[in-house]
Amino acid sequence: MYDPTVARLTYRALLGRRRALILGALPLLLIVISVAVRGLTGADDQTASDVLGGFALATMVPIIGVIAGTGAIGPEIDDGSVVYLLSKPLKRPTIIFTKLIVAIAVTMVFSAVPTMIAGLILNGNGQQIAVAYTVAALVSSIAYSALFLLLGTVSRHAVVFGLVYALVWEALFGSLVPGARTLSVQQWSLAVAHRLAGGDLVTSDVGLPTATVLLVAVTVLATWYAGQKLRTLKLAGEE
């Protein structure tokens, strides 16, 4: 189910100079904001939770997920170079699974690591805030990568649709419409963070059991369907 050659090519595509700069911009901004906030307000648990929840989890993680998830396969489909990969004796679900693992790893590194650093800067992990949001970033990285990899497989406008979901559905509707929060990866990951953090600094509209089921279901179904869609891409020689 995992092919090292596909993984190496995907890492190379995702971590090229231009895309790496884009991936690193938001984590760097998060750390700069955290240093500025700590210098202005000192160590404060509520402020730390607001910054990590409002910027890191609500904005940075999904955008990085969009870049990594869609970038793992979308450009290859757009420019037609995917036909060379599909011509190899590889099962297409193996290609999807390998690209998913790479997308998850890249998303985790560029989101969870800076989230932890920012949390330590903001309040030194008081009430387990840094750890809680870091675990939430790790969990959401998996679901986002699967969702956006699927988008990259089924649409040539995957980045646009991914950004609409991340910035409009989750950030806008998720904060204004109570019902929309139930169908939000952000809220599911916040349920995990709530269990780890002390007190009521981290809250979620979804219970942990429900959030766990939904995170697993979305990840599995998105990965399976992406594999099925890739099967329908026919090479010229297969017609």
Coordinates of C-alpha atoms in Angstrom, one line a residue:
M1 CA 0.0 0.0 0.0
Y2 CA 3.0 2.3 0.2
D3 CA 5.5 2.9 -2.6
P4 CA 8.8 4.7 -1.8
T5 CA 9.3 5.9 -5.3
V6 CA 5.9 7.6 -5.5
A7 CA 6.5 9.0 -2.0
R8 CA 9.9 10.5 -3.1
L9 CA 8.4 12.1 -6.2
T10 CA 5.5 13.5 -4.2
Y11 CA 7.8 15.0 -1.5
R12 CA 9.9 16.5 -4.2
A13 CA 6.8 18.1 -5.8
L14 CA 5.5 19.4 -2.5
L15 CA 8.7 20.7 -1.1
G16 CA 10.0 22.5 -4.1
R17 CA 11.4 26.0 -3.4
R18 CA 8.2 27.9 -4.3
R19 CA 5.7 25.6 -2.5
A20 CA 8.0 25.3 0.5
L21 CA 8.0 29.1 0.8
I22 CA 4.2 29.2 0.7
L23 CA 4.0 26.4 3.3
G24 CA 6.4 28.1 5.6
A25 CA 4.8 31.5 5.5
L26 CA 1.8 30.9 7.8
P27 CA 3.8 29.0 10.5
L28 CA 6.4 31.8 10.5
L29 CA 3.5 34.4 10.9
L30 CA 2.1 32.4 13.7
I31 CA 5.3 32.4 15.6
V32 CA 5.9 36.1 15.0
I33 CA 2.4 36.9 16.3
S34 CA 3.0 34.7 19.3
V35 CA 6.2 36.5 20.2
A36 CA 4.5 39.8 19.8
V37 CA 1.5 38.8 21.9
R38 CA 3.6 37.4 24.6
G39 CA 5.7 40.6 24.7
L40 CA 2.6 42.8 24.9
T41 CA 0.3 40.8 27.3
G42 CA 2.6 38.3 29.0
A43 CA 1.7 34.7 29.6
D44 CA -2.0 34.3 29.6
D45 CA -3.9 31.0 29.1
Q46 CA -7.0 32.6 27.5
T47 CA -4.9 34.6 25.1
A48 CA -2.9 31.6 24.2
S49 CA -6.1 29.6 23.5
D50 CA -7.5 32.4 21.4
V51 CA -4.4 32.7 19.2
L52 CA -4.0 29.0 18.8
G53 CA -7.6 28.3 18.2
G54 CA -8.4 31.4 16.1
F55 CA -5.3 31.4 13.9
A56 CA -3.4 28.2 14.1
L57 CA -6.3 25.7 14.0
A58 CA -8.9 27.7 12.2
T59 CA -6.7 29.2 9.5
M60 CA -3.2 27.9 9.3
V61 CA -3.9 24.1 9.5
P62 CA -6.6 24.0 6.8
I63 CA -4.8 26.2 4.4
I64 CA -1.6 24.1 4.7
G65 CA -3.9 21.0 4.3
V66 CA -5.2 22.5 1.1
I67 CA -1.7 23.2 -0.3
A68 CA -0.4 19.7 0.7
G69 CA -3.5 17.7 -0.1
T70 CA -4.3 19.1 -3.5
G71 CA -0.6 19.6 -4.4
A72 CA 0.1 15.9 -3.8
I73 CA -1.7 14.9 -7.0
G74 CA -3.6 17.8 -8.5
P75 CA -0.8 19.3 -10.6
E76 CA 0.1 15.9 -12.0
I77 CA -3.5 15.5 -13.2
D78 CA -3.7 19.0 -14.6
D79 CA -0.5 18.8 -16.7
G80 CA -1.1 15.2 -17.7
S81 CA 2.1 13.8 -16.2
V82 CA 0.0 11.5 -14.1
V83 CA -0.2 9.2 -17.1
Y84 CA 3.4 8.2 -16.6
L85 CA 2.7 7.2 -13.0
L86 CA -0.4 5.3 -14.0
S87 CA 1.5 3.4 -16.6
K88 CA 3.6 1.8 -14.0
P89 CA 2.6 -1.6 -12.5
L90 CA 1.2 0.0 -9.4
K91 CA -2.3 -0.4 -8.0
R92 CA -4.0 3.0 -8.1
P93 CA -5.2 2.8 -4.4
T94 CA -1.5 2.4 -3.6
I95 CA -0.7 5.6 -5.4
I96 CA -3.5 7.4 -3.5
F97 CA -2.5 6.0 -0.1
T98 CA 1.2 6.8 -0.6
K99 CA 0.3 10.4 -1.6
L100 CA -2.0 10.7 1.4
I101 CA 0.8 9.6 3.8
V102 CA 3.1 12.3 2.2
A103 CA 0.4 15.0 2.4
I104 CA -0.3 14.1 6.1
A105 CA 3.4 14.2 7.0
V106 CA 3.9 17.6 5.3
T107 CA 0.8 19.0 6.8
M108 CA 1.7 17.8 10.3
V109 CA 5.3 19.2 10.1
F110 CA 4.2 22.6 8.8
S111 CA 1.2 22.9 11.2
A112 CA 1.6 20.9 14.4
V113 CA 5.3 21.8 15.0
P114 CA 4.8 25.5 14.8
T115 CA 1.6 25.2 16.9
M116 CA 3.5 23.6 19.7
I117 CA 6.3 26.2 19.4
A118 CA 3.7 29.0 19.5
G119 CA 1.9 27.5 22.5
L120 CA 5.2 27.3 24.4
I121 CA 5.9 30.9 23.6
L122 CA 2.5 32.2 24.5
N123 CA 2.1 30.5 27.9
G124 CA 4.6 27.8 28.4
N125 CA 2.0 25.1 27.9
G126 CA 0.0 26.2 30.9
Q127 CA -3.1 24.1 31.4
Q128 CA -1.8 21.9 28.5
I129 CA -2.9 24.5 26.0
A130 CA 0.1 24.0 23.7
V131 CA -0.2 20.2 23.8
A132 CA -4.0 20.2 23.3
Y133 CA -3.8 22.4 20.2
T134 CA -0.8 20.5 18.8
V135 CA -2.7 17.2 19.1
A136 CA -5.7 18.9 17.5
A137 CA -3.5 20.0 14.6
L138 CA -2.1 16.5 14.2
V139 CA -5.6 15.0 14.1
S140 CA -7.1 17.6 11.8
S141 CA -4.0 17.2 9.5
I142 CA -5.1 13.7 8.7
A143 CA -8.7 14.5 7.8
Y144 CA -7.8 17.7 5.9
S145 CA -5.2 15.8 3.8
A146 CA -7.7 13.1 2.9
L147 CA -10.4 15.6 2.0
F148 CA -8.2 17.8 -0.1
L149 CA -6.4 14.9 -1.8
L150 CA -9.8 13.8 -2.9
L151 CA -10.6 17.2 -4.2
G152 CA -7.3 17.2 -6.1
T153 CA -8.3 13.9 -7.7
V154 CA -11.8 14.9 -8.8
S155 CA -11.5 18.6 -9.7
R156 CA -9.2 20.8 -11.6
H157 CA -10.2 23.6 -9.3
A158 CA -9.4 21.8 -6.1
V159 CA -7.4 24.6 -4.6
V160 CA -10.3 27.0 -5.0
F161 CA -12.8 24.6 -3.6
G162 CA -10.5 23.7 -0.7
L163 CA -10.0 27.4 0.2
V164 CA -13.7 27.9 0.0
Y165 CA -14.3 25.1 2.5
A166 CA -11.4 26.2 4.8
L167 CA -12.1 29.9 4.8
V168 CA -15.8 30.2 4.1
W169 CA -17.4 27.1 5.5
E170 CA -15.2 26.5 8.5
A171 CA -14.0 30.0 9.4
L172 CA -17.2 32.0 8.5
F173 CA -20.2 29.6 8.6
G174 CA -18.6 27.6 11.4
S175 CA -18.4 30.6 13.6
L176 CA -21.9 32.0 12.7
V177 CA -24.2 29.0 12.1
P178 CA -24.4 26.4 14.9
G179 CA -25.5 23.6 12.6
A180 CA -22.5 24.0 10.4
R181 CA -20.1 23.5 13.2
T182 CA -21.1 19.8 13.5
L183 CA -19.8 19.3 9.9
S184 CA -16.5 20.9 10.6
V185 CA -13.1 19.2 10.9
Q186 CA -12.0 22.1 13.1
Q187 CA -14.8 21.3 15.6
W188 CA -14.0 17.6 15.6
S189 CA -10.3 18.3 16.4
L190 CA -11.3 20.8 19.0
A191 CA -13.2 18.0 20.7
V192 CA -9.9 16.2 21.1
A193 CA -8.2 19.3 22.3
H194 CA -11.0 19.9 24.9
R195 CA -10.3 16.5 26.5
L196 CA -6.6 17.3 26.8
A197 CA -6.8 20.9 28.0
G198 CA -7.5 22.0 31.5
G199 CA -10.8 23.8 32.3
D200 CA -13.0 25.2 29.7
L201 CA -10.5 27.2 27.7
V202 CA -11.0 24.9 24.7
T203 CA -14.6 24.1 23.7
S204 CA -16.2 22.2 20.9
D205 CA -19.8 21.8 19.7
V206 CA -19.2 18.1 19.0
G207 CA -18.7 15.4 21.6
L208 CA -15.5 13.4 21.6
P209 CA -17.1 10.1 20.6
T210 CA -19.0 11.7 17.7
A211 CA -15.9 13.6 16.6
T212 CA -13.7 10.5 16.6
V213 CA -16.2 8.6 14.5
L214 CA -16.5 11.5 12.0
L215 CA -12.8 12.0 11.7
V216 CA -12.2 8.3 11.0
A217 CA -15.1 8.1 8.6
V218 CA -14.2 11.1 6.6
T219 CA -10.6 10.1 6.3
V220 CA -11.4 6.5 5.3
L221 CA -14.2 7.4 2.9
A222 CA -12.3 10.3 1.2
T223 CA -9.2 8.0 0.7
W224 CA -11.3 5.2 -0.7
Y225 CA -13.2 7.4 -3.0
A226 CA -10.1 9.1 -4.3
G227 CA -8.7 5.6 -5.1
Q228 CA -11.9 4.8 -7.0
K229 CA -11.8 8.0 -9.0
L230 CA -8.2 7.4 -9.9
R231 CA -9.2 4.1 -11.3
T232 CA -11.5 5.9 -13.8
L233 CA -8.6 7.8 -15.3
K234 CA -7.9 5.8 -18.5
L235 CA -4.6 5.8 -20.3
A236 CA -4.6 6.1 -24.1
G237 CA -3.4 2.5 -24.3
E238 CA -6.2 1.3 -22.1
E239 CA -9.0 2.6 -24.3

